Structures are given as structure tokens and as C-alpha cells.
Tab-separated table of C-alpha atoms and ligand atoms in Angstrom:
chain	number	residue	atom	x	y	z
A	1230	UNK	CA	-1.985	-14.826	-24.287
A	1231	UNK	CA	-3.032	-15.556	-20.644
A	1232	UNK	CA	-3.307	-12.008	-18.453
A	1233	UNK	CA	-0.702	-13.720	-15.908
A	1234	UNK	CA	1.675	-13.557	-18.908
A	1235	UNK	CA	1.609	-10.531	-19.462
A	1236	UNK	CA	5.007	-8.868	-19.235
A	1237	UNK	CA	4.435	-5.444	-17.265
A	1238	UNK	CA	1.878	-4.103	-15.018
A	1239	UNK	CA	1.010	-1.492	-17.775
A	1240	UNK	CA	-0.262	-4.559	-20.021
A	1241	UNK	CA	-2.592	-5.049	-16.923
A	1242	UNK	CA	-6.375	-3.759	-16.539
A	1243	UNK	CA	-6.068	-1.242	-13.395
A	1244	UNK	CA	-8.678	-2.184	-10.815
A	1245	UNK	CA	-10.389	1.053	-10.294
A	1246	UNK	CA	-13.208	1.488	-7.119
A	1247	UNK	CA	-13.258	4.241	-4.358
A	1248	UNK	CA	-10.011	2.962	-2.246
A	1249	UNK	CA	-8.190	3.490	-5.683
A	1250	UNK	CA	-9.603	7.079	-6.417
A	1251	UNK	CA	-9.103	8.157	-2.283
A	1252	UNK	CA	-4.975	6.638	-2.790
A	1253	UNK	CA	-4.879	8.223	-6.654
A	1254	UNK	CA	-3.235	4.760	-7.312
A	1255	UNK	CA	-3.525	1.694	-10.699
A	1256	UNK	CA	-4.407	-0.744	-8.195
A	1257	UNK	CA	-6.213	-0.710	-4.532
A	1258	UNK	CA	-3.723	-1.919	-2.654
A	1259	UNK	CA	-1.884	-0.660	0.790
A	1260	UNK	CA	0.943	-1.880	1.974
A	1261	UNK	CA	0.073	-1.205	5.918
A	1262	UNK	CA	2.106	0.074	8.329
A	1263	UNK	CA	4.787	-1.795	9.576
A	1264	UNK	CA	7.011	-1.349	12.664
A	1265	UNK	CA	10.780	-1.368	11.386
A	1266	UNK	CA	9.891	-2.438	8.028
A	1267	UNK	CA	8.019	1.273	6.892
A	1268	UNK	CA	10.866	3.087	5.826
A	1269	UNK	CA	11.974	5.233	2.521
A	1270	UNK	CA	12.819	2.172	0.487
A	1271	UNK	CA	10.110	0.158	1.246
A	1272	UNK	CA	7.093	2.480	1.066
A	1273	UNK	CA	8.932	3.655	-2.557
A	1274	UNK	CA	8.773	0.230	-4.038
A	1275	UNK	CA	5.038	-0.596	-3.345
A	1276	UNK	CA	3.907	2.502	-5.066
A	1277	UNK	CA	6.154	2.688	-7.607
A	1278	UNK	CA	4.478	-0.551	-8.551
A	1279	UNK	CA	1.057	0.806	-8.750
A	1280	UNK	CA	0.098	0.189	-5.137
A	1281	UNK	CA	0.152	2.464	-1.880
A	1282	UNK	CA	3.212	3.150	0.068
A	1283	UNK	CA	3.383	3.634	3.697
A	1284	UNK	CA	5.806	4.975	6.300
A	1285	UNK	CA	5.555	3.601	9.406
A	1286	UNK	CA	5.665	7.331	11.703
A	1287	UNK	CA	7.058	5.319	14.988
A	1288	UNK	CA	9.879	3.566	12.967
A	1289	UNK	CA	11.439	7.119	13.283
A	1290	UNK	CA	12.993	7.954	16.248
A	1291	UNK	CA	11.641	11.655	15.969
A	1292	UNK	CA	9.372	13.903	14.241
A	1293	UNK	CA	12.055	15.708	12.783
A	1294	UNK	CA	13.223	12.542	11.597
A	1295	UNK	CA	10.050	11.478	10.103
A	1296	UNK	CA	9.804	14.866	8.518
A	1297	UNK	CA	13.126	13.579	6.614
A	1298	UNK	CA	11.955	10.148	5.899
A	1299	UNK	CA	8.984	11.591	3.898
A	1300	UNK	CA	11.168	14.295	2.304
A	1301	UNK	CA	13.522	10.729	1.131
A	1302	UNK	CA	10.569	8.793	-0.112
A	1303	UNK	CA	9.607	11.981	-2.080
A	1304	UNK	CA	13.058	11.587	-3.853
A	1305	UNK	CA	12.733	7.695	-4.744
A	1306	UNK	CA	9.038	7.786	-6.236
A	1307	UNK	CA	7.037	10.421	-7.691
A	1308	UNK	CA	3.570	8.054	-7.036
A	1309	UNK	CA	1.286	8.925	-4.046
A	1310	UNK	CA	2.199	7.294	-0.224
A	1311	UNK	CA	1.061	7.755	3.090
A	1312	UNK	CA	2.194	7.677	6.846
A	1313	UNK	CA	0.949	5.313	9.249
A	1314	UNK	CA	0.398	6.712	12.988
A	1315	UNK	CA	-0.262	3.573	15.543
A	1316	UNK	CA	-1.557	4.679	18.885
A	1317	UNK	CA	-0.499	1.037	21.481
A	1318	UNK	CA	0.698	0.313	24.560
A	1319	UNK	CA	4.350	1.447	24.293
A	1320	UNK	CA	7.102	1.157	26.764
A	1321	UNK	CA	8.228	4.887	26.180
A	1322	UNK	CA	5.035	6.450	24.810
A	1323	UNK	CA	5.726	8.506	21.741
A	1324	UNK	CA	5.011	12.198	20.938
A	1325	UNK	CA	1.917	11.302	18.938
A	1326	UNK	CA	0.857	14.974	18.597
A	1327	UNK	CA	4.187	15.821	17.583
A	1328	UNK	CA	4.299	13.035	14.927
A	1329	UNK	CA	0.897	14.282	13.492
A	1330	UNK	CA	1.771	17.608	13.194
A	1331	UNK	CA	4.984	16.396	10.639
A	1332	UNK	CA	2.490	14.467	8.918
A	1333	UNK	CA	-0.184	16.973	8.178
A	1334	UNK	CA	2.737	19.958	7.711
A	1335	UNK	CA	4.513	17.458	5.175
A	1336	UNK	CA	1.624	17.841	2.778
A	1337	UNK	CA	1.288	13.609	3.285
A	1338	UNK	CA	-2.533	13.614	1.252
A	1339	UNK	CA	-3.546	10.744	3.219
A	1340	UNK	CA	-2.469	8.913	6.403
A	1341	UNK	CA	-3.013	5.331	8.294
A	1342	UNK	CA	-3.939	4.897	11.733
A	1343	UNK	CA	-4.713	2.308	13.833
A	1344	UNK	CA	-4.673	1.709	17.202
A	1345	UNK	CA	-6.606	2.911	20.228
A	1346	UNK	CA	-9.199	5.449	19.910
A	1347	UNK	CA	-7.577	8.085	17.636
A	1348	UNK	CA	-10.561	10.652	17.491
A	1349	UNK	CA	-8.675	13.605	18.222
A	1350	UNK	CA	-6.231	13.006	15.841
A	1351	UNK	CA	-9.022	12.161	13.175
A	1352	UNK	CA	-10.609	15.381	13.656
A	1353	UNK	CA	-7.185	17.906	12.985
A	1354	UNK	CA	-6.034	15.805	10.282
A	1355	UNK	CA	-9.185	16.019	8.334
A	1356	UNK	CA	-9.279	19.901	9.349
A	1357	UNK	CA	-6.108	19.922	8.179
A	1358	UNK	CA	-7.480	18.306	4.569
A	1359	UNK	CA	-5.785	14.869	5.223
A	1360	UNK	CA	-7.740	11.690	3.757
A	1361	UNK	CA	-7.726	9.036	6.640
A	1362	UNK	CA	-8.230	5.389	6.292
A	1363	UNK	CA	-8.193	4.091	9.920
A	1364	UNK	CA	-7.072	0.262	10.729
A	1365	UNK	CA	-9.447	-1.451	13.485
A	1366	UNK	CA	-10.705	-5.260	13.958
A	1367	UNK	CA	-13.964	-5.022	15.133
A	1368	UNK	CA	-17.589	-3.491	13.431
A	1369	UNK	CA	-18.022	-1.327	16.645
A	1370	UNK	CA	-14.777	0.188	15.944
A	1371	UNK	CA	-15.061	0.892	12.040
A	1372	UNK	CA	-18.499	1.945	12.913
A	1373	UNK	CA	-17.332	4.678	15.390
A	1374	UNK	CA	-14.109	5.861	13.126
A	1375	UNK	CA	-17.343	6.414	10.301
A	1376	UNK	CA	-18.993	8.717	12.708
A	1377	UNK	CA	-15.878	10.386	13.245
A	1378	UNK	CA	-15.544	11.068	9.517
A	1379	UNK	CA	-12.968	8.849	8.801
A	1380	UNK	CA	-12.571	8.285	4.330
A	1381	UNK	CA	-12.155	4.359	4.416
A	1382	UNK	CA	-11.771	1.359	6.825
A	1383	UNK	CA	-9.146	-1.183	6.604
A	1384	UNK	CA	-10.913	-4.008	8.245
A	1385	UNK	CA	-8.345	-6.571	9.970
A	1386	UNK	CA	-8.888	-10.244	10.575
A	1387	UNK	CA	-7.599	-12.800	13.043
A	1388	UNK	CA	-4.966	-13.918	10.299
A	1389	UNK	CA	-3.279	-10.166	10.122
A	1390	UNK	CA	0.383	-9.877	12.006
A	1391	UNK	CA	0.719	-7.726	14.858
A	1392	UNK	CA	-2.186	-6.338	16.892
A	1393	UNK	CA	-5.537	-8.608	15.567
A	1394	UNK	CA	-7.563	-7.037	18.788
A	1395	UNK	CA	-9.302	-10.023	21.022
A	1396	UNK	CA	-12.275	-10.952	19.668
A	1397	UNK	CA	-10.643	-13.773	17.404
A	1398	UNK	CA	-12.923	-12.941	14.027
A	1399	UNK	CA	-11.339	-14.315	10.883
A	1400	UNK	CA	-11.592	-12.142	7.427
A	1401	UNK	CA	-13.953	-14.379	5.826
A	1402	UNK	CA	-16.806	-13.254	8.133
A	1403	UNK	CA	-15.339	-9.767	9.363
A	1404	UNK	CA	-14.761	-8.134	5.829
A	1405	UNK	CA	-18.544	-8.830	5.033
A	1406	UNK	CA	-19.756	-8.109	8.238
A	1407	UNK	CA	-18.214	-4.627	7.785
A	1408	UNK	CA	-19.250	-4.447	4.166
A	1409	UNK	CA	-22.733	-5.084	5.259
A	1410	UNK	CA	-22.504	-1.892	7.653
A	1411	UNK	CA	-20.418	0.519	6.469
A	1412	UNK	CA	-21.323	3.165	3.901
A	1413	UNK	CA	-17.697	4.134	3.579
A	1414	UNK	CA	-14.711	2.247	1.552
A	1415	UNK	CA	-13.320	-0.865	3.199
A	1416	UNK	CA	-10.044	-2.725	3.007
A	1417	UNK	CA	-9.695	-6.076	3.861
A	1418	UNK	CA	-6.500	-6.722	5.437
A	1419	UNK	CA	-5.202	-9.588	7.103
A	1420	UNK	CA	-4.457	-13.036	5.419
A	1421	UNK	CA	-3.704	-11.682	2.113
A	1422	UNK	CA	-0.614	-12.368	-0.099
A	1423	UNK	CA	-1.871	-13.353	-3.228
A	1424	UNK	CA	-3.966	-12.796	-6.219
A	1425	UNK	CA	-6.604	-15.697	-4.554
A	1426	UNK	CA	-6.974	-13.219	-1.416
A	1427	UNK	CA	-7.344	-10.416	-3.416
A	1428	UNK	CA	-10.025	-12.379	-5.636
A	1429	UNK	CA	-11.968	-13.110	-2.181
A	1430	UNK	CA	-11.785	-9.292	-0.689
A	1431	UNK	CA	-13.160	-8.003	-3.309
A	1432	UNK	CA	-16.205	-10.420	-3.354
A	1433	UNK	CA	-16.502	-10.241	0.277
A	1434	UNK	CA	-17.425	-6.353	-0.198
A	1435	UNK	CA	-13.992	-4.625	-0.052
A	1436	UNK	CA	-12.758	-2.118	-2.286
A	1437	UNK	CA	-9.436	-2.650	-1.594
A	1438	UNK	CA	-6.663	-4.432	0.552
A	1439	UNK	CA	-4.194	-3.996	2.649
A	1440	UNK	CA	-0.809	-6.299	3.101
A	1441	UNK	CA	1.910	-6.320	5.569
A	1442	UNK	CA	3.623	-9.737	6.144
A	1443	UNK	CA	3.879	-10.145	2.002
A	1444	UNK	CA	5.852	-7.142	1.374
A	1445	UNK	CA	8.482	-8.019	3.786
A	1446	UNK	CA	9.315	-10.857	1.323
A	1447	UNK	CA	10.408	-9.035	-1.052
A	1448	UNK	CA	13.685	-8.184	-2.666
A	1449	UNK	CA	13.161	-3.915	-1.238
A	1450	UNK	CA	11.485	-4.597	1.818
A	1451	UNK	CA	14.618	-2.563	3.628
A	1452	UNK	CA	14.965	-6.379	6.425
A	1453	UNK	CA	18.094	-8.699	6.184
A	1454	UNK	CA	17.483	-11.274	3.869
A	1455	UNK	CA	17.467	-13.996	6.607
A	1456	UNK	CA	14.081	-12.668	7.873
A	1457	UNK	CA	13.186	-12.560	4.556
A	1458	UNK	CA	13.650	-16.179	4.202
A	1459	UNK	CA	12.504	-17.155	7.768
A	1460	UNK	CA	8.995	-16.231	6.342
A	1461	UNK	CA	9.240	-18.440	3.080
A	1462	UNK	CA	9.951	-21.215	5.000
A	1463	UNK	CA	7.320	-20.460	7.899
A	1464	UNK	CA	4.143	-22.345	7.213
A	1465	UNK	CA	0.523	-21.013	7.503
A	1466	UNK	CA	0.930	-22.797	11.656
A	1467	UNK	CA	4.203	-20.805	12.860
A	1468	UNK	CA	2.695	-18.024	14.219
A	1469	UNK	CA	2.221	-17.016	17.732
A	1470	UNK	CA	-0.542	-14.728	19.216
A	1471	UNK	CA	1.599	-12.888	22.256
A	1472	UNK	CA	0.112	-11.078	24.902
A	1473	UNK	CA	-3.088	-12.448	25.014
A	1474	UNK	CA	-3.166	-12.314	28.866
A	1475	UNK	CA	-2.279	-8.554	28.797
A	1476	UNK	CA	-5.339	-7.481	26.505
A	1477	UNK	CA	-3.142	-6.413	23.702
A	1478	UNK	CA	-2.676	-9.581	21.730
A	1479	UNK	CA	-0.244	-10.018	18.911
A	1480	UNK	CA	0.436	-12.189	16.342
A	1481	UNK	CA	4.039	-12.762	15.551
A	1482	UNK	CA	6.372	-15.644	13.499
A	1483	UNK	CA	7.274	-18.667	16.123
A	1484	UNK	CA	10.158	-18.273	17.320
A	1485	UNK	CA	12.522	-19.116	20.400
A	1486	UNK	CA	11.433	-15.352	22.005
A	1487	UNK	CA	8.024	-16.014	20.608
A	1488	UNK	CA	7.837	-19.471	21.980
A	1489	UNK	CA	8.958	-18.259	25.367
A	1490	UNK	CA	7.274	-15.225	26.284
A	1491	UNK	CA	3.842	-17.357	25.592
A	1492	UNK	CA	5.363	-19.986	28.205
A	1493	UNK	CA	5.786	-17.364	30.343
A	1494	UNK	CA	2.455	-15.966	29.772
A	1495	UNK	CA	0.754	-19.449	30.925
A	1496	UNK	CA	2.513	-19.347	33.622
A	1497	UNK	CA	1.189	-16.075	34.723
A	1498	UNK	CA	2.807	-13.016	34.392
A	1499	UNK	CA	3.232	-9.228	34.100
A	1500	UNK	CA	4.478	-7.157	31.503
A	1501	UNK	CA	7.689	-6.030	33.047
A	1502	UNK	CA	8.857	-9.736	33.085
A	1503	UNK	CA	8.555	-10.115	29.477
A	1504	UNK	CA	9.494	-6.644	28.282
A	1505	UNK	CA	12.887	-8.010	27.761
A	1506	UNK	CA	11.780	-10.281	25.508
A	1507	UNK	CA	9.449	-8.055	23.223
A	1508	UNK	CA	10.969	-4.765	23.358
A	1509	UNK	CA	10.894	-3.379	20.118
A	1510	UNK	CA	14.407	-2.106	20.153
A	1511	UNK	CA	15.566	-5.784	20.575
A	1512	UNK	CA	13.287	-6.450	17.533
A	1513	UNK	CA	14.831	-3.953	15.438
A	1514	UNK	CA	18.238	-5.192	15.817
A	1515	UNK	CA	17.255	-8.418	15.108
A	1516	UNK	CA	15.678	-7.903	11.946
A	1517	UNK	CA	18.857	-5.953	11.173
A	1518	UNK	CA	20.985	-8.370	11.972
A	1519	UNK	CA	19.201	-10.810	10.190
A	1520	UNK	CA	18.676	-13.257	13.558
A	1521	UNK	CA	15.357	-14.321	13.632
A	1522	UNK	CA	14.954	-15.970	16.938
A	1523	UNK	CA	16.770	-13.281	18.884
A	1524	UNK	CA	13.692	-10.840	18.881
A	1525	UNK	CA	9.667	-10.807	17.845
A	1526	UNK	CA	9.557	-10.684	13.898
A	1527	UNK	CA	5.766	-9.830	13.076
A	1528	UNK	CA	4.178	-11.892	10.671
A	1529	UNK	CA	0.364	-12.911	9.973
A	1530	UNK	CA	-0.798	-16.389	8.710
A	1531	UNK	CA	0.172	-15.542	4.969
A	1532	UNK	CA	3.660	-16.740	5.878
A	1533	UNK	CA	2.174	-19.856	4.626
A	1534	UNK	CA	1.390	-18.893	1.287
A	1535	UNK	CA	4.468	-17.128	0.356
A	1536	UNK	CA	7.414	-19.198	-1.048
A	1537	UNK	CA	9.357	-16.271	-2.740
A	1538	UNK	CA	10.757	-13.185	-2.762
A	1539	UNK	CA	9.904	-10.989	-5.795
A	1540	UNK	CA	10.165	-7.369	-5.960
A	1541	UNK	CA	7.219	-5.566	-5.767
A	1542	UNK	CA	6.170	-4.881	-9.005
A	1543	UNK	CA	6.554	-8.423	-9.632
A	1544	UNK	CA	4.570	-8.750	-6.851
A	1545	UNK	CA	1.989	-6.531	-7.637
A	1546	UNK	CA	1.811	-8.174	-11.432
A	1547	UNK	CA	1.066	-11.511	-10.385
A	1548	UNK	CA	-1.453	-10.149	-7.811
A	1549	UNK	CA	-3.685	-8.546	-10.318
A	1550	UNK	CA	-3.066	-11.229	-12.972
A	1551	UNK	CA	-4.401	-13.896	-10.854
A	1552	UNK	CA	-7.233	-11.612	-9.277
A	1553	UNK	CA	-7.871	-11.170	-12.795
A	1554	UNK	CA	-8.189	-15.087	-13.900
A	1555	UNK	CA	-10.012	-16.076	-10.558
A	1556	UNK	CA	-12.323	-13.852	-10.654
A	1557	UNK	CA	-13.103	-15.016	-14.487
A	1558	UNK	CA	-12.876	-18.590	-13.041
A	1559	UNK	CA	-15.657	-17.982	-11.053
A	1560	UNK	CA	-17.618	-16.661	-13.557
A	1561	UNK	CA	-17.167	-19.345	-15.711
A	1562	UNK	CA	-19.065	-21.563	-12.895
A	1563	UNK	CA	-22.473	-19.783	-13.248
A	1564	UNK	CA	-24.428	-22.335	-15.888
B	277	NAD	P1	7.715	-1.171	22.362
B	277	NAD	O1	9.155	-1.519	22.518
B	277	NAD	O2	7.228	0.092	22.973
B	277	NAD	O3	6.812	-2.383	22.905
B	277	NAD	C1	7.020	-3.711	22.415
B	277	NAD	C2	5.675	-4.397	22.348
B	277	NAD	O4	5.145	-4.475	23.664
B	277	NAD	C3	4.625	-3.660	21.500
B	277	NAD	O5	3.884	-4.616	20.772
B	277	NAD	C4	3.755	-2.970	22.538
B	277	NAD	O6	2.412	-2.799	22.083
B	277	NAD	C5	3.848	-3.928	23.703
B	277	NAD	N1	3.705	-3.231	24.975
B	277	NAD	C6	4.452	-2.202	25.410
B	277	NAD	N2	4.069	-1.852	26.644
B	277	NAD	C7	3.065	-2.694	26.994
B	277	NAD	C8	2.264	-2.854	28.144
B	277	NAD	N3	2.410	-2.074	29.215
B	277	NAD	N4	1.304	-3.813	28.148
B	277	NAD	C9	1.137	-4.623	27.090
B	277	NAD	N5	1.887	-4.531	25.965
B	277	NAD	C10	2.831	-3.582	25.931
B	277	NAD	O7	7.315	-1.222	20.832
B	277	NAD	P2	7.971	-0.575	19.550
B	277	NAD	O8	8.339	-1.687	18.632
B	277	NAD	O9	8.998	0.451	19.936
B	277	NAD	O10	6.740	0.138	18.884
B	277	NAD	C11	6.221	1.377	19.389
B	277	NAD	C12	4.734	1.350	19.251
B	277	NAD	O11	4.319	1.083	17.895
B	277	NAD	C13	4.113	0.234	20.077
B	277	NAD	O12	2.965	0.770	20.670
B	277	NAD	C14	3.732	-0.787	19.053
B	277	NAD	O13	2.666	-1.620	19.478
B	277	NAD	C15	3.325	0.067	17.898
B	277	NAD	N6	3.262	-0.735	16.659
B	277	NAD	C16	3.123	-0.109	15.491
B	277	NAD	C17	2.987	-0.845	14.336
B	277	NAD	C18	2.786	-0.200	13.050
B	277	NAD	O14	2.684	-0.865	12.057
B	277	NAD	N7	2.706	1.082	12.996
B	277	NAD	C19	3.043	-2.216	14.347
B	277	NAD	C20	3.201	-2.821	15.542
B	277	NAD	C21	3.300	-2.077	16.686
């Protein structure tokens, strides 16, 4: 019988290296944080399937209400997640300190952040006893998060949704470039959906990945289904990098708010006259409502490789399975 047969993920080898020991999960893989999308249900799902849940801190409107989010996902898996803590440009700047201090008096093992410059918040969690494994998409940037004792990198190419950073390098030469310089863990995140892209991060030198736009197609991912299928029928072209001209570049699904804040970027602009367009609140509703061109959706390049959506063990089966047979593949080419 092939391994991609196989009926459950405990018929599957685990893939164990040092992302998998710092999680304590089967498999090495992170579901990132994801604005609107990181909640109870979602974060649940991934690691009750073997692989690392996240809640996404901002996507509660407090820290109190974080607080309760974690206490929720505690009741719907008894597997190991983490928080995500995202330090952007926002239009009403969050109580970062505030949202730390739920996460590291919530007895969260390990936390995700990304963003801008999060040393301070490095040092008290990992006072505190926290594992971190900090997002960034540049060398420089894992390099400094190192030498402030960060536990693991995820690494994020051009192809990854939201916030790719501006220098425009694509996984296939960032992940080994990182490899090649870091002495702690890395993640490869960005571009990866399948069992192909896992395949490739781990023989570009990572340890582990990390997925976003993927587990949004799925049957938990806690988004109206009409998102869900706005991303099946995206291909790997209907994406749009927003904000470029403001130095905080994102990439997001095409869409008609998509399509039209980038207009209005050519055209010159400022912030405040697109802020209608990309608020975030307008974003939530609209993956709530399930009306995809009435706000920014977030989605990387994957979108063209994903034509489903399974739940997330499923998910998480066929991953390995195939990582499994392509690696072998491979192998089978050495004469
Ligand atoms: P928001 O409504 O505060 O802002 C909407 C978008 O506009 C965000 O992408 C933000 O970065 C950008 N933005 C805001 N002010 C800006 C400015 N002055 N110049 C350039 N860009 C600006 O966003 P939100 O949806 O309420 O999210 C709150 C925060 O979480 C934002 O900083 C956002 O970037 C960040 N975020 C987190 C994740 C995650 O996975 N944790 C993902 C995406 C974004």
C-alpha cells in the first residue's frame, strides 16, 4: 500500500527535527498567524491534526478577551498551540504590552511574532520561559531576532499573504539563504500548501513550515464558505501586493477593493485616502459575510495550488503522505 493511502495520520511516519521538539507536535508544521482567521476553532483543528495551532492576539478586541480565547482553545484540543503577536502599522495601535502580558500569564509555552522590531517583547517573554519563533523576511532580520535569543525563525518569502516586507526575495533563495546563516531552527513559510512545498522546505534547509492562506480552505477555518471558495478558484496570478508606495507592502487576493486601492496607489496617494478601503474592520465583516470583493481578503500565491477544501487532518495527511513519496522520488533519481 502507497503511504498517501494510508487511512489516518497515525498510519503516518511523524517528521521529527528541532521545530517539532520546540512545538511538542507529530509533524513541523505552523499554521501562522492570521488576522480574523486565528480564532478558537481554527487554531484547535490544526493541532488536533498533528500540526501547530495559532491564535491570532489582535483578532481579539482585548486582552481580556484573548485571555478567553486561549482559555476556549484549551477546551477544544488538548495538543500544544501558540499565540501570534504582530507589531504593524495599525490605524488604532493596540495595547501590545497588554496583549503580551495575557500571553505569558496564560501559560501559552510558545508564541509567534512578527512584525517590526519586537526586542523588548522577546526579552520578557523568554524571561518569562516562553519559546519564541519570530516571523521576518529578510537575513538581517532573522539574524538580529538570533542575537536577541529568539528559539526558531520562520523565514517568509515573496509568495506569503499579508506583509512579505520590500525586498521582493522568493522562498526558493530566501529559505537557503537563511539556512546557510542561521544556527537556530528555521521555517519556511510562504508559498506552501502542499506536500511538494513541504518536500522543497525541507531540502532547502528548514526544519519546519509555516502555512496561512491553505488553512483558510478548509472545512474549520472559522471564514464563510464563500471566501473559502474565492481562494479555490483564485489562480497562482490573483494576488495583489497593496501598499507598496507606503513601505508596508501586502499581498492580498484580487479583488474589486484590491484592484482599486493599487489604482489609487499609482496615482499617488496617502494613507488616509485608502484607509477606507483596507481597514481591517471592513475586512472582518467581509469575510463574515462571506463577500469577497467588499474588503481585503489576505491570501499568498498558494491560492493557485489549492482546489479543495478538506479539513485539516485531511489536510495534514495528504501533506506528509506526499512529502513522504517526493522526497523518495527524489531519491530514486540518484544512479
Ligand atoms: P488596521 O485596520 O489597523 O489596518 C488595515 C491595514 O492597513 C493593515 O494591513 C495595516 O498594516 C495597514 N495600515 C494601517 N495604518 C497604516 C499606515 N499609517 N500606513 C500604512 N499602512 C497602514 O488593521 P487590522 O486588520 O485591524 O489589524 C491590526 C494589526 O494587525 C495591523 O497592524 C495589521 O497589519 C496586523 N496584522 C496582523 C496579522 C497577523 O497575522 N497577526 C496579519 C496581518 C496584519
Amino acid at each position: 500500500m502507497s503511504i498517501a493511502s494510508q487511512s489516518s495520520a497515525a498510519d503516518l511516519p511523524a517528521i521529527k527535527t528541532r521545530v517539532s521538539e520546540l512545538l511538542g507536535t507529530r509533524y513541523p508544521i505552523i499554521q501562522g498567524g492570521m488576522q480574523w482567521v486565528g480564532f478558537a476553532e481554527m487554531a484547535a483543528a490544526v493541532s488536533n491534526a498533528g500540526a501547530f495551532g495559532v491564535l491570532t492576539a489582535l483578532s481579539q478586541p482585548t486582552p481580556e478577551a484573548l485571555a478567553r480565547e486561549i482559555e476556549r482553545t484549551r477546551g477544544l484540543t488538548d495538543q500544544p498551540f501558540g499565540v501570534n503577536l504582530t507589531i504593524l502599522p495599525a490605524i488604532n495601535p493596540p495595547p501590545y504590552e497588554a496583549y503580551l502580558d495575557v500571553i505569558i500569564g496564560s501559560g501559552i509555552k510558545v508564541m509567534e511574532t512578527a512584525g517590526n522590531n519586537p526586542k523588548e517583547f522577546i526579552v520578557k517573554a523568554k524571561a518569562a520561559g516562553v519559546k519564541i519563533v519570530h516571523k521576518c523576511v529578510a537575513v538581517r532580520h532573522a539574524l538580529s531576532a538570533e542575537r536577541n535569543g529568539v528559539d526558531a525563525v520562520s523565514i517568509d518569502g515573496f509568495e506569503c499573504a499579508g506583509h512579505p516586507g520590500e525586498d521582493d526575495i522568493g522562498g526558493l533563495v530566501l529559505i537557503p539563504a537563511a539556512a546557510r546563516r542561521l544556527g537556530i531552527p528555521i521555517i519556511a513559510s510562504g508559498g506552501i500548501g502542499d506536500g511538494r512545498g513541504l518536500a522543497a522546505a525541507l531540502a532547502l534547509g528548514a526544519e519546519g513550515i509555516n502555512m496561512g492562506t491553505r488553512f483558510c480552505a478548509t472545512i474549520e477555518a472559522p471564514i464563510h464558505d464563500n471566501i473559502k471558495q474565492a481562494l479555490v478558484a483564485a489562480s497562482e496570478r490573483d494576488t495583489r501586493l497593496i501598499f507598496r508606495t507606503l513601505h508596508n507592502t501586502a499581498r492580498v487576493l484580487k479583488n474589486a477593493i484590491s484592484v482599486e486601492v493599487v489604482e489609487t496607489e499609482k496615482r499617488g496617494c496617502q494613507f488616509e485616502d485608502i484607509r477606507h478601503l483596507v481597514s481591517g474592520a471592513r475586512g472582518k465583516a467581509a469575510l463574515a459575510a462571506g463577500t469577497p470583493d467588499d474588503g481585503i481578503v489576505s491570501a499568498g500565491q498558494i491560492v493557485g495550488l489549492i482546489d479543495d477544501i478538506p479539513s485539516c487532518a485531511t489536510l495534514i495527511r495528504r501533506m506528509v503522505a506526499e512529502c513522504h513519496e517526493r522526497l523518495a522520488v527524489s531519491q530514486s533519481y540518484f544512479a
